[in-house]
PDB file of C-alpha atoms in Angstrom:
ATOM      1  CA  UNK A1101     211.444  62.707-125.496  1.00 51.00           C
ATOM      2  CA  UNK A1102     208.596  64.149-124.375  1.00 43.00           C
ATOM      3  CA  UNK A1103     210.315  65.958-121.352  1.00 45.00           C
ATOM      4  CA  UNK A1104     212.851  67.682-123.799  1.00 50.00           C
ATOM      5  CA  UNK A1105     209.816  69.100-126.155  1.00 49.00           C
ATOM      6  CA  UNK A1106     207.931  69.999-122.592  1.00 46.00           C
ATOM      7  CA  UNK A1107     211.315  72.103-121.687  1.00 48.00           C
ATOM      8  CA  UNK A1108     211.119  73.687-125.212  1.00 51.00           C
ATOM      9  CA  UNK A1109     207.648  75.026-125.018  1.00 52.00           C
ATOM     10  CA  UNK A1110     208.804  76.289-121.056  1.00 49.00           C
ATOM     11  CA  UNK A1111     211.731  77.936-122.628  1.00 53.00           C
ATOM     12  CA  UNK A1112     209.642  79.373-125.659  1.00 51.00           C
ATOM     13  CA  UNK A1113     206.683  80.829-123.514  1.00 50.00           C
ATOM     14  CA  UNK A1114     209.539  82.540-121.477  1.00 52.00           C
ATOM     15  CA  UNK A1115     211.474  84.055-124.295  1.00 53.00           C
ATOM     16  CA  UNK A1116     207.926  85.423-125.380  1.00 52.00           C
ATOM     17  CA  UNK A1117     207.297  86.684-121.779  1.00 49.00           C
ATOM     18  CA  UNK A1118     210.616  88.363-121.989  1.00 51.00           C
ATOM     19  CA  UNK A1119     209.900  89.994-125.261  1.00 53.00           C
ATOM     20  CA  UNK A1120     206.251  91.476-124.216  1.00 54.00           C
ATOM     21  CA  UNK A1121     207.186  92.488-120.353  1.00 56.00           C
ATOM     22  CA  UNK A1122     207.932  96.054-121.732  1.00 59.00           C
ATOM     23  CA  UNK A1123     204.986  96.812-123.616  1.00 56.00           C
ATOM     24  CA  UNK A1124     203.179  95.380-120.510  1.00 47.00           C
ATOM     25  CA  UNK A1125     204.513  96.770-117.782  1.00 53.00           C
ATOM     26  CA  UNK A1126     203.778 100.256-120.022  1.00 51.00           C
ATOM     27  CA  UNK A1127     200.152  99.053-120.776  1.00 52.00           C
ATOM     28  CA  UNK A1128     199.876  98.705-117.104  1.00 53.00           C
ATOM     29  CA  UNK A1129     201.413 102.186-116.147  1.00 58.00           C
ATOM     30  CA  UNK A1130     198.405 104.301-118.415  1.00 66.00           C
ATOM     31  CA  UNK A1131     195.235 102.277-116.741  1.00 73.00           C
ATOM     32  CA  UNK A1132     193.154 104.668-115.358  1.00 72.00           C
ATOM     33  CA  UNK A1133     190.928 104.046-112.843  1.00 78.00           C
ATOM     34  CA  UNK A1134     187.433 105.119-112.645  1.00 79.00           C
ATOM     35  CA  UNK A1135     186.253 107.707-110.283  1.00 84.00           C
ATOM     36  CA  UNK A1136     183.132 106.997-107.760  1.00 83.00           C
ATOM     37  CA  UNK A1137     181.483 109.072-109.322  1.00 83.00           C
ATOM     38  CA  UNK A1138     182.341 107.876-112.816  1.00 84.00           C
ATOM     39  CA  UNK A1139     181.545 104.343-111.809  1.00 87.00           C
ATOM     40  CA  UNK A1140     178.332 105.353-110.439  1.00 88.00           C
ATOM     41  CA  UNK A1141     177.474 106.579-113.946  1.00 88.00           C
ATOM     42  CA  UNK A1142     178.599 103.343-115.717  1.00 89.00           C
ATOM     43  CA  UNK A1143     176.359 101.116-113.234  1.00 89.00           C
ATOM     44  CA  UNK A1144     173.618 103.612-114.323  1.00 89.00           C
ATOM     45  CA  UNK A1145     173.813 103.126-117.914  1.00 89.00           C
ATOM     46  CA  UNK A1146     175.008  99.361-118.039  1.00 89.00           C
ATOM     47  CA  UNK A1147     171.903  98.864-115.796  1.00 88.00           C
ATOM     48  CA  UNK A1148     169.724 100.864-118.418  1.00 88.00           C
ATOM     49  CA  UNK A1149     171.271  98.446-121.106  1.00 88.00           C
ATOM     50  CA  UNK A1150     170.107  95.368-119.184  1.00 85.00           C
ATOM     51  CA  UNK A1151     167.087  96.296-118.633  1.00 82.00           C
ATOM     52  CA  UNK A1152     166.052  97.306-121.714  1.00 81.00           C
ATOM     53  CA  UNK A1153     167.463  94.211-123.057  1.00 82.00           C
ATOM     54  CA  UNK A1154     165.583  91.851-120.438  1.00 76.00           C
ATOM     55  CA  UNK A1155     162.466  93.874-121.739  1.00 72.00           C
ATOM     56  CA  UNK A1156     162.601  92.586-125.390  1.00 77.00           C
ATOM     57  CA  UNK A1157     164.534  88.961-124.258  1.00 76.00           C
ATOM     58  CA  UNK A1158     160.676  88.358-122.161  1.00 68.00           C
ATOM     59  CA  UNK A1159     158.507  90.317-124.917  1.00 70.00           C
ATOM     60  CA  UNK A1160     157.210  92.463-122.690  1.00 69.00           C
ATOM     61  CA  UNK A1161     154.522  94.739-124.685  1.00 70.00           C
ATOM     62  CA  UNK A1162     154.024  97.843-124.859  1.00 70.00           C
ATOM     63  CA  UNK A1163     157.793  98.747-124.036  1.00 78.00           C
ATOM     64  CA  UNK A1164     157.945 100.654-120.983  1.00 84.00           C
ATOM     65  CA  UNK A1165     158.842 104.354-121.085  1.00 88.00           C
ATOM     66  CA  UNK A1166     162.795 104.255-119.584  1.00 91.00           C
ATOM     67  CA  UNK A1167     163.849 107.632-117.862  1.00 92.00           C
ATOM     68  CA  UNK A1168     167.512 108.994-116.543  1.00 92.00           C
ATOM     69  CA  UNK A1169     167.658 111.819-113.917  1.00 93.00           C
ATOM     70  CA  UNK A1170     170.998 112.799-111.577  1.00 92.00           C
ATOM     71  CA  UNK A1171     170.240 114.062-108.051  1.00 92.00           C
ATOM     72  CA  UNK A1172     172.761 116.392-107.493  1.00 90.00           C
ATOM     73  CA  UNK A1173     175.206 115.796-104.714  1.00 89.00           C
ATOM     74  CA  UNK A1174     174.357 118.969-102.762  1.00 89.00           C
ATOM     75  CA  UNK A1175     170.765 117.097-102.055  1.00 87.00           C
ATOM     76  CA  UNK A1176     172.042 113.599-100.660  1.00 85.00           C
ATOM     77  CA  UNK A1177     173.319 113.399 -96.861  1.00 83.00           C
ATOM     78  CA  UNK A1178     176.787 115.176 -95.821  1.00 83.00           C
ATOM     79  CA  UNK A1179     178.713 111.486 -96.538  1.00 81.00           C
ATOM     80  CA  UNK A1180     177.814 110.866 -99.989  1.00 82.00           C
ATOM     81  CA  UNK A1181     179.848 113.376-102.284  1.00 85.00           C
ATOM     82  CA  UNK A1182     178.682 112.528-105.185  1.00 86.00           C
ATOM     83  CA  UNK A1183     175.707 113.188-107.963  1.00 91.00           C
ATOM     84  CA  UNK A1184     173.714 109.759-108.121  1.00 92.00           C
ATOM     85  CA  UNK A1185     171.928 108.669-111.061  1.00 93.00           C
ATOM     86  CA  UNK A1186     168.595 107.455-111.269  1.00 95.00           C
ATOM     87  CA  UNK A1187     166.753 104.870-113.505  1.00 94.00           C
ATOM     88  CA  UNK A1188     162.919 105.419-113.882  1.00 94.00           C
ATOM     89  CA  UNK A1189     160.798 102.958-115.423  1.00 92.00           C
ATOM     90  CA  UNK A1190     157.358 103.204-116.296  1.00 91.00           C
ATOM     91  CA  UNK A1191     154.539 100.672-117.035  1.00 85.00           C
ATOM     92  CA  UNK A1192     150.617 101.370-118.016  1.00 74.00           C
ATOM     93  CA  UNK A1193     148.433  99.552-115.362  1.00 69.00           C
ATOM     94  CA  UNK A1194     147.183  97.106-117.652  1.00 76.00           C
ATOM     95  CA  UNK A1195     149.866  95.670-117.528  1.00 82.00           C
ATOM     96  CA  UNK A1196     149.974  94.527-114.263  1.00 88.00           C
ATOM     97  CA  UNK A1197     146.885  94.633-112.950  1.00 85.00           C
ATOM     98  CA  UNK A1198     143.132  94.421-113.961  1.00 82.00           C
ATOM     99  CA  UNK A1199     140.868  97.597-113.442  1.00 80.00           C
ATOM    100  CA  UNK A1200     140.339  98.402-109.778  1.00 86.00           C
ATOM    101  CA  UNK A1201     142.297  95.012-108.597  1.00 87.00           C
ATOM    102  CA  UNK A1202     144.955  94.566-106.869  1.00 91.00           C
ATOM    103  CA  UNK A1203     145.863  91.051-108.072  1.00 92.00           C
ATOM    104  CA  UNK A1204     148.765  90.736-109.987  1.00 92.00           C
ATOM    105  CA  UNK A1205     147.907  89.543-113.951  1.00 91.00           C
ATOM    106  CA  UNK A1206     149.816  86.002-115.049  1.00 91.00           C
ATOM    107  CA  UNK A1207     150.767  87.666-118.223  1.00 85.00           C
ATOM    108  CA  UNK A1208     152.586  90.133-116.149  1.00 87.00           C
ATOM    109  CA  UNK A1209     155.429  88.048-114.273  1.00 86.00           C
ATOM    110  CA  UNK A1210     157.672  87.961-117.204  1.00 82.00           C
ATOM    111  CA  UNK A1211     158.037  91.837-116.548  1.00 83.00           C
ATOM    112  CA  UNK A1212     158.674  90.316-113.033  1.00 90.00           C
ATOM    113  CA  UNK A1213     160.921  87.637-113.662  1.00 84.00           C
ATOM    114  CA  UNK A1214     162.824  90.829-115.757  1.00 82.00           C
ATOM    115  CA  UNK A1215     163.050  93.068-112.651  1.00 86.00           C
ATOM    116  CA  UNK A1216     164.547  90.370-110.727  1.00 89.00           C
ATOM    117  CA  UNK A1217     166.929  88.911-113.199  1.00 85.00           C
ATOM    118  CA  UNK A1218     168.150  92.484-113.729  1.00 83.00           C
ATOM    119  CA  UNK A1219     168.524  93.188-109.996  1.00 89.00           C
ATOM    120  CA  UNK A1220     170.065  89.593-109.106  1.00 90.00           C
ATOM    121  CA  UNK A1221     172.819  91.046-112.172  1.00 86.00           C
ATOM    122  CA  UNK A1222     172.999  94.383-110.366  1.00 88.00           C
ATOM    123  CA  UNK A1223     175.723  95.895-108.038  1.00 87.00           C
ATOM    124  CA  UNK A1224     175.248  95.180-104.499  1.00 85.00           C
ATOM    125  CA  UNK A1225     174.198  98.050-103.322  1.00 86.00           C
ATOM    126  CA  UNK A1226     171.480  99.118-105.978  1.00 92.00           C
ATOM    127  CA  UNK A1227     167.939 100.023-104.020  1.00 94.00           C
ATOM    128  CA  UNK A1228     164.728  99.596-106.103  1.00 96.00           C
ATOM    129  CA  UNK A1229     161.424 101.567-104.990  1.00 97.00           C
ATOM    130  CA  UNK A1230     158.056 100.057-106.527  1.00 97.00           C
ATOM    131  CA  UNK A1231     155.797 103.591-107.141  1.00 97.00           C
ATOM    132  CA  UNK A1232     151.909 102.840-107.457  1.00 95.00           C
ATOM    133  CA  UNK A1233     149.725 105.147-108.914  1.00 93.00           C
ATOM    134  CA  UNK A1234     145.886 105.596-109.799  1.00 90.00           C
ATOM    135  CA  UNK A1235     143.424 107.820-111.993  1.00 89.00           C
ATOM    136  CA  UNK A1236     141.180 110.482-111.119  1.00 89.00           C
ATOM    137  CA  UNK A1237     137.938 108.120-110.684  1.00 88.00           C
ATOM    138  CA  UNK A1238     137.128 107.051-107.478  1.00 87.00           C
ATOM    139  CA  UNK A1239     137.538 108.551-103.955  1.00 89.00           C
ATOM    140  CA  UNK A1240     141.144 109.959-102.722  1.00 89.00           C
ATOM    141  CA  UNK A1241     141.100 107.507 -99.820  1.00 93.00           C
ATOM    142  CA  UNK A1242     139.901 104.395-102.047  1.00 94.00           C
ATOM    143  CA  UNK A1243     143.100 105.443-105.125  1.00 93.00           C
ATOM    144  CA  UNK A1244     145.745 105.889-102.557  1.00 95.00           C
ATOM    145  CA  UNK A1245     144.918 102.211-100.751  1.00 95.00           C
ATOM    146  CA  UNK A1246     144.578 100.793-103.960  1.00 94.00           C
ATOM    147  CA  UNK A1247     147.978 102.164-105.650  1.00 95.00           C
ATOM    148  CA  UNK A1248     149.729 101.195-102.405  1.00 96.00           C
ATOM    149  CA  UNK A1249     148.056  97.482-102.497  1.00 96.00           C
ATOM    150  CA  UNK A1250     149.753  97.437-105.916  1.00 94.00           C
ATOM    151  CA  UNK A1251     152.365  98.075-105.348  1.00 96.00           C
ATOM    152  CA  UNK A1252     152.907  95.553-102.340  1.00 96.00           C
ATOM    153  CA  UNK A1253     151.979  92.911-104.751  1.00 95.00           C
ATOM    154  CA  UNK A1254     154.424  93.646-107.425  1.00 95.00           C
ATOM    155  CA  UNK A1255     156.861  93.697-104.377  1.00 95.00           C
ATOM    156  CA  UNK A1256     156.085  90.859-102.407  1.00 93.00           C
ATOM    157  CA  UNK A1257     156.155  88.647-106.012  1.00 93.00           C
ATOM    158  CA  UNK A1258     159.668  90.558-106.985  1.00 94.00           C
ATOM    159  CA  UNK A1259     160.895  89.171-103.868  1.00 93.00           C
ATOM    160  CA  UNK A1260     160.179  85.491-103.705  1.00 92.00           C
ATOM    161  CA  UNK A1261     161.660  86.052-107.822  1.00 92.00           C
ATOM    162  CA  UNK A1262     164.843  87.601-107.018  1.00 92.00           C
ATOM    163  CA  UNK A1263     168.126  85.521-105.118  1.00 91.00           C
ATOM    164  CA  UNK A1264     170.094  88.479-103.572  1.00 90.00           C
ATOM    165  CA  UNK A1265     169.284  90.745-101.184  1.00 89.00           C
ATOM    166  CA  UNK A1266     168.024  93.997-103.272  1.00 90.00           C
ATOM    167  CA  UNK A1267     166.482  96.361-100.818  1.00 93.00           C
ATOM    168  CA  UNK A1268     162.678  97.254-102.235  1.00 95.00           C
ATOM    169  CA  UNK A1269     160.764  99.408-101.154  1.00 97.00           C
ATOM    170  CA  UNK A1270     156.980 100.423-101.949  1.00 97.00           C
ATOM    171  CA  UNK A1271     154.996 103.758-101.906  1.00 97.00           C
ATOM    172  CA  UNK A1272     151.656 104.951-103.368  1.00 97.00           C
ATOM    173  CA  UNK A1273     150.613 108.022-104.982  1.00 96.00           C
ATOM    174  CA  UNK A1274     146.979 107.331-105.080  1.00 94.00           C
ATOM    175  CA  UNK A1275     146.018 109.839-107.885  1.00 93.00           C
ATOM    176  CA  UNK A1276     147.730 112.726-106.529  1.00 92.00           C
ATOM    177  CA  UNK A1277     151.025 112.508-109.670  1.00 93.00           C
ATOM    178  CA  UNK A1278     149.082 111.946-112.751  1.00 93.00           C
ATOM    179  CA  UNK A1279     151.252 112.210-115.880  1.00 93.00           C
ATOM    180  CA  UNK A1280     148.381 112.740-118.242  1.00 93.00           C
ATOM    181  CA  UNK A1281     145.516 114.809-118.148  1.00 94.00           C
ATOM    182  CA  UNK A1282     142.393 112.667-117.060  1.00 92.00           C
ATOM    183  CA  UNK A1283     140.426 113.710-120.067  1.00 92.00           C
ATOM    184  CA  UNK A1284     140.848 110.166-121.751  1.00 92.00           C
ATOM    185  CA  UNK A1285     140.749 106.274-121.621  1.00 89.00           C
ATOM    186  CA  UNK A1286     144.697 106.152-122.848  1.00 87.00           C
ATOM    187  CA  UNK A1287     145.382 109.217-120.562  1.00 90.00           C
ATOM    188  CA  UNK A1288     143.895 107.378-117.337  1.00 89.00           C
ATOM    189  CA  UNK A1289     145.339 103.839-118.599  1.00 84.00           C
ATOM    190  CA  UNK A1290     148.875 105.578-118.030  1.00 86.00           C
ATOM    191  CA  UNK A1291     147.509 107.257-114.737  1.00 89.00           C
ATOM    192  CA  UNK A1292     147.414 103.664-113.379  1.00 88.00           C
ATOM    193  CA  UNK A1293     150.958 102.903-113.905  1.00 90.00           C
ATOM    194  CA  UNK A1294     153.279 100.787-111.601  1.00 92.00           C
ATOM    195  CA  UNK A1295     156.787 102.707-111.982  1.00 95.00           C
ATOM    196  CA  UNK A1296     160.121 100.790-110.780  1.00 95.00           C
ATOM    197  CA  UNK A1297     163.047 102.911-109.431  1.00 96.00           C
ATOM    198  CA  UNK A1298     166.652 102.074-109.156  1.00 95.00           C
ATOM    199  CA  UNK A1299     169.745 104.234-107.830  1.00 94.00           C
ATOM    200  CA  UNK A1300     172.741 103.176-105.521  1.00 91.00           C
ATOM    201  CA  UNK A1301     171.092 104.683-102.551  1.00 91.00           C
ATOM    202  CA  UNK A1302     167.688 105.009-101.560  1.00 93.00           C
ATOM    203  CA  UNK A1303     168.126 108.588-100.537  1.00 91.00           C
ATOM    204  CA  UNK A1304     168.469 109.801-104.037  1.00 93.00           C
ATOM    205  CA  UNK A1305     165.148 107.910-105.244  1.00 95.00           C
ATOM    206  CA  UNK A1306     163.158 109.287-102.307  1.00 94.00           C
ATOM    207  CA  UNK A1307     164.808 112.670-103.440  1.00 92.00           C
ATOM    208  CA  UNK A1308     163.468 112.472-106.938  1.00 93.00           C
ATOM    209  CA  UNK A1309     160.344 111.334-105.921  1.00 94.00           C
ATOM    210  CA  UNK A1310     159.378 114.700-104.012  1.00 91.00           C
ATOM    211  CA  UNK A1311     160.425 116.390-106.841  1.00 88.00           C
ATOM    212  CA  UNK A1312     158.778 114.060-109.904  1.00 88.00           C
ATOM    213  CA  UNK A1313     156.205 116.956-109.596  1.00 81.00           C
ATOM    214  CA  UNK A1314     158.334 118.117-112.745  1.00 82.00           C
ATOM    215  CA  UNK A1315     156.974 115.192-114.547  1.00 85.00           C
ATOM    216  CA  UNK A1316     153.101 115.780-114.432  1.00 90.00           C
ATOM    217  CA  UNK A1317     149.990 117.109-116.744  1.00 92.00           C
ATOM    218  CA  UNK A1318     152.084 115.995-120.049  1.00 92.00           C
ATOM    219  CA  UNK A1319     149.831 117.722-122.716  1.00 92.00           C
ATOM    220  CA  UNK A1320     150.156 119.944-126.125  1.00 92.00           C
ATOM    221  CA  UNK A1321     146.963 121.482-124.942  1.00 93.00           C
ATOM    222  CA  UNK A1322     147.866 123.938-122.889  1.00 91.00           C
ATOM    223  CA  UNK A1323     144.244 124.652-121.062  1.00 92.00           C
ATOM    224  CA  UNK A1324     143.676 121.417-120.434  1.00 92.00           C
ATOM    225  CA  UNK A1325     147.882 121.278-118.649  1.00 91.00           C
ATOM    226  CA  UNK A1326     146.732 124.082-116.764  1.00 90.00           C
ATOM    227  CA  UNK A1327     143.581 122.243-115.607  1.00 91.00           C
ATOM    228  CA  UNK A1328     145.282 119.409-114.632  1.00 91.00           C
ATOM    229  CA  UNK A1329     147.905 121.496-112.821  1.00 88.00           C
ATOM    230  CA  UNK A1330     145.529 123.604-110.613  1.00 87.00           C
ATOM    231  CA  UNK A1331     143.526 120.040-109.916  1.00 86.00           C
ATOM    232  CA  UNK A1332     147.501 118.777-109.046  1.00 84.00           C
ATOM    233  CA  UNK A1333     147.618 121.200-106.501  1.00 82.00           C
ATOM    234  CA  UNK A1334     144.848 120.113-104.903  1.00 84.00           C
ATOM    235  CA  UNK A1335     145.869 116.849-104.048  1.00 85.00           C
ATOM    236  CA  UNK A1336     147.199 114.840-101.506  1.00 86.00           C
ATOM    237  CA  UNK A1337     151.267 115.640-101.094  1.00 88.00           C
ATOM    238  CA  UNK A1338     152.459 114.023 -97.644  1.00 92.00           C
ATOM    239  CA  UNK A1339     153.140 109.866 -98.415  1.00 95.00           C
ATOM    240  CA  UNK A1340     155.296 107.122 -97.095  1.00 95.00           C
ATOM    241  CA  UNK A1341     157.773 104.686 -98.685  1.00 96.00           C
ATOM    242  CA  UNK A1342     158.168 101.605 -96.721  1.00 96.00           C
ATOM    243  CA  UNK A1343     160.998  98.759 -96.996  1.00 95.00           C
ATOM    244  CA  UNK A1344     159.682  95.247 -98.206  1.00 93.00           C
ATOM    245  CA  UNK A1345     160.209  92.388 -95.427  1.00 86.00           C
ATOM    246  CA  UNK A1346     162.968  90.223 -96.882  1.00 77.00           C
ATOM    247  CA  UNK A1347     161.587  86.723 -97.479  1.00 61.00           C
ATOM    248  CA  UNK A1348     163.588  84.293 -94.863  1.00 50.00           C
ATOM    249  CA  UNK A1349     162.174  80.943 -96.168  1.00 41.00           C
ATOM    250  CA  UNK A1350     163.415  78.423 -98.674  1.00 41.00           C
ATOM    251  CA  UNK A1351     160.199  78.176-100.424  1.00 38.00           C
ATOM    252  CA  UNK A1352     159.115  79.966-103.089  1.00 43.00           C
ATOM    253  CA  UNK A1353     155.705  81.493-103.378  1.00 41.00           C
ATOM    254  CA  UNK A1354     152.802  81.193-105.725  1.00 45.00           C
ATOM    255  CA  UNK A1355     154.368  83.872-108.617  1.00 40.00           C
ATOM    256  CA  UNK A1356     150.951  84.236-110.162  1.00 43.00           C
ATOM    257  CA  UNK A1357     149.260  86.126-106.977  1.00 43.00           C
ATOM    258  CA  UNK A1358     150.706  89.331-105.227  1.00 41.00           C
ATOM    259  CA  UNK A1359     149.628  89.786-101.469  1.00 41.00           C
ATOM    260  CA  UNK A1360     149.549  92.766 -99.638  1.00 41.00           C
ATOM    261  CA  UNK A1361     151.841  93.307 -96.694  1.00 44.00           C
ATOM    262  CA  UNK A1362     150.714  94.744 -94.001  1.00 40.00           C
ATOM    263  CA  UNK A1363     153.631  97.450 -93.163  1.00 42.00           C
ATOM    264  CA  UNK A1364     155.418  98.413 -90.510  1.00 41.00           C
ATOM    265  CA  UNK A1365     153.790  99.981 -87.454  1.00 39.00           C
ATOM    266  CA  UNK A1366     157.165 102.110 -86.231  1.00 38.00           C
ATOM    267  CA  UNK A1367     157.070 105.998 -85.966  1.00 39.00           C
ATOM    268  CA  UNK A1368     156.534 107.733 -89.338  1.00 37.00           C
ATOM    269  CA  UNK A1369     160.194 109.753 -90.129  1.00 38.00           C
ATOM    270  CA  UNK A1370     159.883 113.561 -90.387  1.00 38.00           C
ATOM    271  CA  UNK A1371     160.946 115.795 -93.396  1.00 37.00           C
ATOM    272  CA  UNK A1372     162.887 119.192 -93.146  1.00 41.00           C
ATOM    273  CA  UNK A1373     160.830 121.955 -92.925  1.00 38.00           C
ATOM    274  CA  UNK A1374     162.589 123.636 -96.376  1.00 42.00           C
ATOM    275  CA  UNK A1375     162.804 119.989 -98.041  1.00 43.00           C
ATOM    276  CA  UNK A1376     166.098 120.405 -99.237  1.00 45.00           C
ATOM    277  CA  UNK A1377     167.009 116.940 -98.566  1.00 51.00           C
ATOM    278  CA  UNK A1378     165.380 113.541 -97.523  1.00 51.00           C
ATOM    279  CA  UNK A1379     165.574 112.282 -93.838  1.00 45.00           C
ATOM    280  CA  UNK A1380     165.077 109.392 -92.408  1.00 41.00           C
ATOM    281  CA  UNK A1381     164.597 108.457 -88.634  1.00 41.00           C
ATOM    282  CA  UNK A1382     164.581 104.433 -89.165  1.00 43.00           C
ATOM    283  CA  UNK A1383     165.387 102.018 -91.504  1.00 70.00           C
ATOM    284  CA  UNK A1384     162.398 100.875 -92.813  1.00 90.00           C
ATOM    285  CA  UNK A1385     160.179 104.345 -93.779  1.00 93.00           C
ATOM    286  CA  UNK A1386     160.807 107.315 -95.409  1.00 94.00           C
ATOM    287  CA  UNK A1387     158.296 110.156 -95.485  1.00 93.00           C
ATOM    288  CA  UNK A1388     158.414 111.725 -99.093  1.00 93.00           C
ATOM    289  CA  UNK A1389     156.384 115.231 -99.600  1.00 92.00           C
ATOM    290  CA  UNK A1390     155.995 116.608-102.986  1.00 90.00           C
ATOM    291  CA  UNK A1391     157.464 119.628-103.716  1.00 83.00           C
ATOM    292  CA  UNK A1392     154.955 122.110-104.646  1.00 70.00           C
ATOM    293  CA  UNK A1393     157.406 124.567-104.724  1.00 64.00           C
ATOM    294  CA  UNK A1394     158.660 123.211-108.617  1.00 53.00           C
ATOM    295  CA  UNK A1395     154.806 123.510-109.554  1.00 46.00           C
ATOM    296  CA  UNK A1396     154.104 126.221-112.011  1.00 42.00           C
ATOM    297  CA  UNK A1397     151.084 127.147-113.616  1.00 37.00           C
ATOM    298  CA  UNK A1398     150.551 130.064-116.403  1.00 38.00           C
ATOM    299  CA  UNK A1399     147.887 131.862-117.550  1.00 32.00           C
ATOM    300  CA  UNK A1400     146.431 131.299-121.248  1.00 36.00           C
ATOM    301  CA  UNK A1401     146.523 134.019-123.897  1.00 32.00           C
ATOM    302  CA  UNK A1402     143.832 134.039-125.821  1.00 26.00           C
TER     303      UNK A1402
END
């Protein structure tokens, strides 16, 4: 009895097969498939989603300021032909760190944790770059150490967090890239800021970063933008990015202390002399100089 109804259902799920083949077979003829390029711009902006998602999912407050900028394809090496998006996101340093410390705060490894859940969810070839910066207080030499110290720690703690093999990399900015004028308590709050960058290569990120210049002196008072962009060009403008040793033991790490890594000792990469596009000798540094040439500054009229 119960063979004869099994037969029946075979016999009904085939004359239903039969019946839809058409309309499948056409479904099947009008898929399109994505693009590189177009696929590189839905990774962007699912990876935006997650992200901001993971940021309210670990209550992560204040939200941090989420930017979107395409590198252009004529900038990236002669076998990548296509324009990369990048994902820019930007925390206050109180949120990570204590004033002039380099230890990472407890209350910030939920923003952790988020950075490596969203990375371990990632495409395998995503690269993340951990920007430290400072304010204008203090010496050149004593913000620049500092801003790259932070940024270690964020990194070395991202890394014992996340399970898959996410290239990081660090750099520091010292005070040289300050986004506010340093004329207030909020402005230079801001100034100390931890950024996190994401794009599908690393060339594009190191790209953006010599030109963030773009993104500097924010201000509706225009004297005190063009104060802070004559003391911008000033400043320091050669730096390093280094890649983050991947973590080869089982164990995981204390997550509520960042230490700093001492770096690598190879030969420090060289830049084209017209900065066109990022270059890098070895695997493990890439020099990044700002590019002054996107800096300009206007005279008031009064």
């Amino acid at each position: 009895m119960w063979l004869a109804e099994g037969y029946a259902r075979l016999r009904l799920v085939a004359a239903c097969l039969l019946v839809l083949l058409p309309t499948i077979s056409a479904s099947a003829q009008n898929i399109r498939y994505l693009s590189d390029e177009e696929a590189l711009a839905l990774e962007h902006q699912t990876r935006f989603s997650r992200l901001k998602r993971l940021a309210q999912s670990f209550g992560i407050y204040p939200e941090p300021e989420f930017h979107s900028y395409v590198v252009p394809r004529r900038f990236m090496p002669s076998d990548f032909n296509y324009d990369i998006p990048v994902l820019r996101i930007v925390f206050p340093e109180n949120t990570f760190f204590d004033t002039a410390s380099s230890e990472v705060k407890p209350s910030a490894i939920p923003i952790i944790q988020a950075m490596a859940a969203m990375v371990d969810g990632d495409v395998p070839d995503v690269s993340m770059f951990i920007a430290g910066h400072a304010d204008s207080r203090g010496g050149e030499v004593y913000n620049h150490n500092l801003s790259i110290e932070r940024a270690r720690a964020v990194a070395r703690i991202l890394e014992n967090a996340k399970t898959r093999p996410t290239p990081l990399w660090t750099i520091g900015f010292g005070k040289s890239v300050p986004l506010y004028p340093n004329t207030s308590d909020t402005n230079m709050g801001w100034n100390r800021r931890v950024e996190f960058l994401l794009a599908s290569r690393p060339d594009a990120i190191a790209y953006w970063l010599q030109d963030q210049v773009v993104d500097v002196c924010r201000t509706s008072d225009a004297a005190a933008r063009v104060r802070c962009m004559r003391g911008f060009q000033t400043e320091q403008k050669e730096f390093v990015a280094e890649r983050v040793p991947r973590v080869h033991i089982s164990t995981r790490v204390d997550r509520t202390k960042g230490s700093a890594d001492p770096g690598s000792k190879s030969q420090t990469p060289t830049v084209d002399a017209n900065r066109s596009k990022v270059t890098s000798e070895i695997n493990d540094r890439i020099a990044i100089r700002l590019n002054e040439r996107r800096v300009r500054v206007e005279s008031i009229e009064h």
